[in-house]
Amino acid sequence: VESPNLPQPVRGLDAATRSRVTAALEQVDDLL
């Protein structure tokens, strides 16, 4: 499920890159 609050450019990335970005964002959320 894509997070609706992702920056617009992220939506244009390929699936592999987007999944890596999502994983990084989840790690940041864990730190917060």
Coordinates of N, CA and C in Angstrom, one line a residue:
V1 N 0.9 -1.2 0.0 CA 0.0 0.0 0.0 C 0.9 1.2 0.0
E2 N 0.6 2.1 -1.0 CA 1.5 3.3 -1.0 C 1.0 4.4 0.0
S3 N 1.9 5.0 0.6 CA 1.5 6.1 1.6 C 1.0 7.3 0.8
P4 N -0.1 7.8 1.1 CA -0.7 8.9 0.3 C 0.1 10.2 0.5
N5 N 0.9 10.3 1.5 CA 1.6 11.5 1.8 C 3.1 11.5 1.2
L6 N 3.4 10.6 0.3 CA 4.7 10.5 -0.3 C 4.8 11.7 -1.2
P7 N 6.0 12.3 -1.3 CA 6.3 13.4 -2.3 C 5.9 13.0 -3.7
Q8 N 5.4 13.9 -4.5 CA 4.9 13.6 -5.8 C 6.0 12.9 -6.7
P9 N 7.3 13.4 -6.6 CA 8.3 12.7 -7.5 C 8.5 11.2 -7.2
V10 N 8.2 10.8 -6.0 CA 8.4 9.4 -5.6 C 7.5 8.5 -6.4
R11 N 6.3 9.0 -6.7 CA 5.3 8.2 -7.5 C 5.8 7.9 -8.8
G12 N 6.8 8.7 -9.4 CA 7.2 8.4 -10.7 C 8.4 7.4 -10.8
L13 N 8.9 7.1 -9.6 CA 10.1 6.1 -9.6 C 9.6 4.7 -9.9
D14 N 10.6 3.9 -10.3 CA 10.2 2.5 -10.5 C 10.0 1.8 -9.2
A15 N 9.3 0.6 -9.3 CA 8.9 0.0 -8.1 C 10.0 -0.4 -7.1
A16 N 11.1 -0.8 -7.7 CA 12.2 -1.2 -6.8 C 12.7 0.0 -6.0
T17 N 12.9 1.1 -6.7 CA 13.4 2.3 -6.0 C 12.4 2.8 -5.0
R18 N 11.1 2.7 -5.4 CA 10.0 3.2 -4.5 C 9.9 2.4 -3.2
S19 N 10.1 1.0 -3.4 CA 10.1 0.2 -2.2 C 11.3 0.5 -1.3
R20 N 12.4 0.8 -1.9 CA 13.6 1.2 -1.0 C 13.3 2.5 -0.3
V21 N 12.7 3.4 -1.0 CA 12.4 4.7 -0.3 C 11.4 4.5 0.8
T22 N 10.4 3.6 0.5 CA 9.4 3.3 1.5 C 10.0 2.7 2.8
A23 N 10.9 1.7 2.5 CA 11.6 1.1 3.6 C 12.4 2.1 4.4
A24 N 13.1 3.0 3.8 CA 13.8 4.0 4.5 C 12.9 4.9 5.3
L25 N 11.8 5.3 4.7 CA 10.8 6.1 5.5 C 10.3 5.4 6.7
E26 N 10.1 4.1 6.6 CA 9.6 3.3 7.7 C 10.7 3.3 8.8
Q27 N 11.9 3.2 8.4 CA 13.0 3.2 9.4 C 13.1 4.5 10.1
V28 N 12.8 5.6 9.4 CA 12.8 6.9 10.0 C 11.7 7.0 11.0
D29 N 10.5 6.5 10.6 CA 9.4 6.5 11.5 C 9.7 5.8 12.8
D30 N 10.4 4.7 12.7 CA 10.7 3.9 13.9 C 11.6 4.7 14.8
L31 N 12.5 5.5 14.2 CA 13.4 6.4 15.0 C 12.7 7.5 15.7
L32 N 11.6 8.0 15.0 CA 10.8 9.0 15.7 C 9.9 8.4 16.6

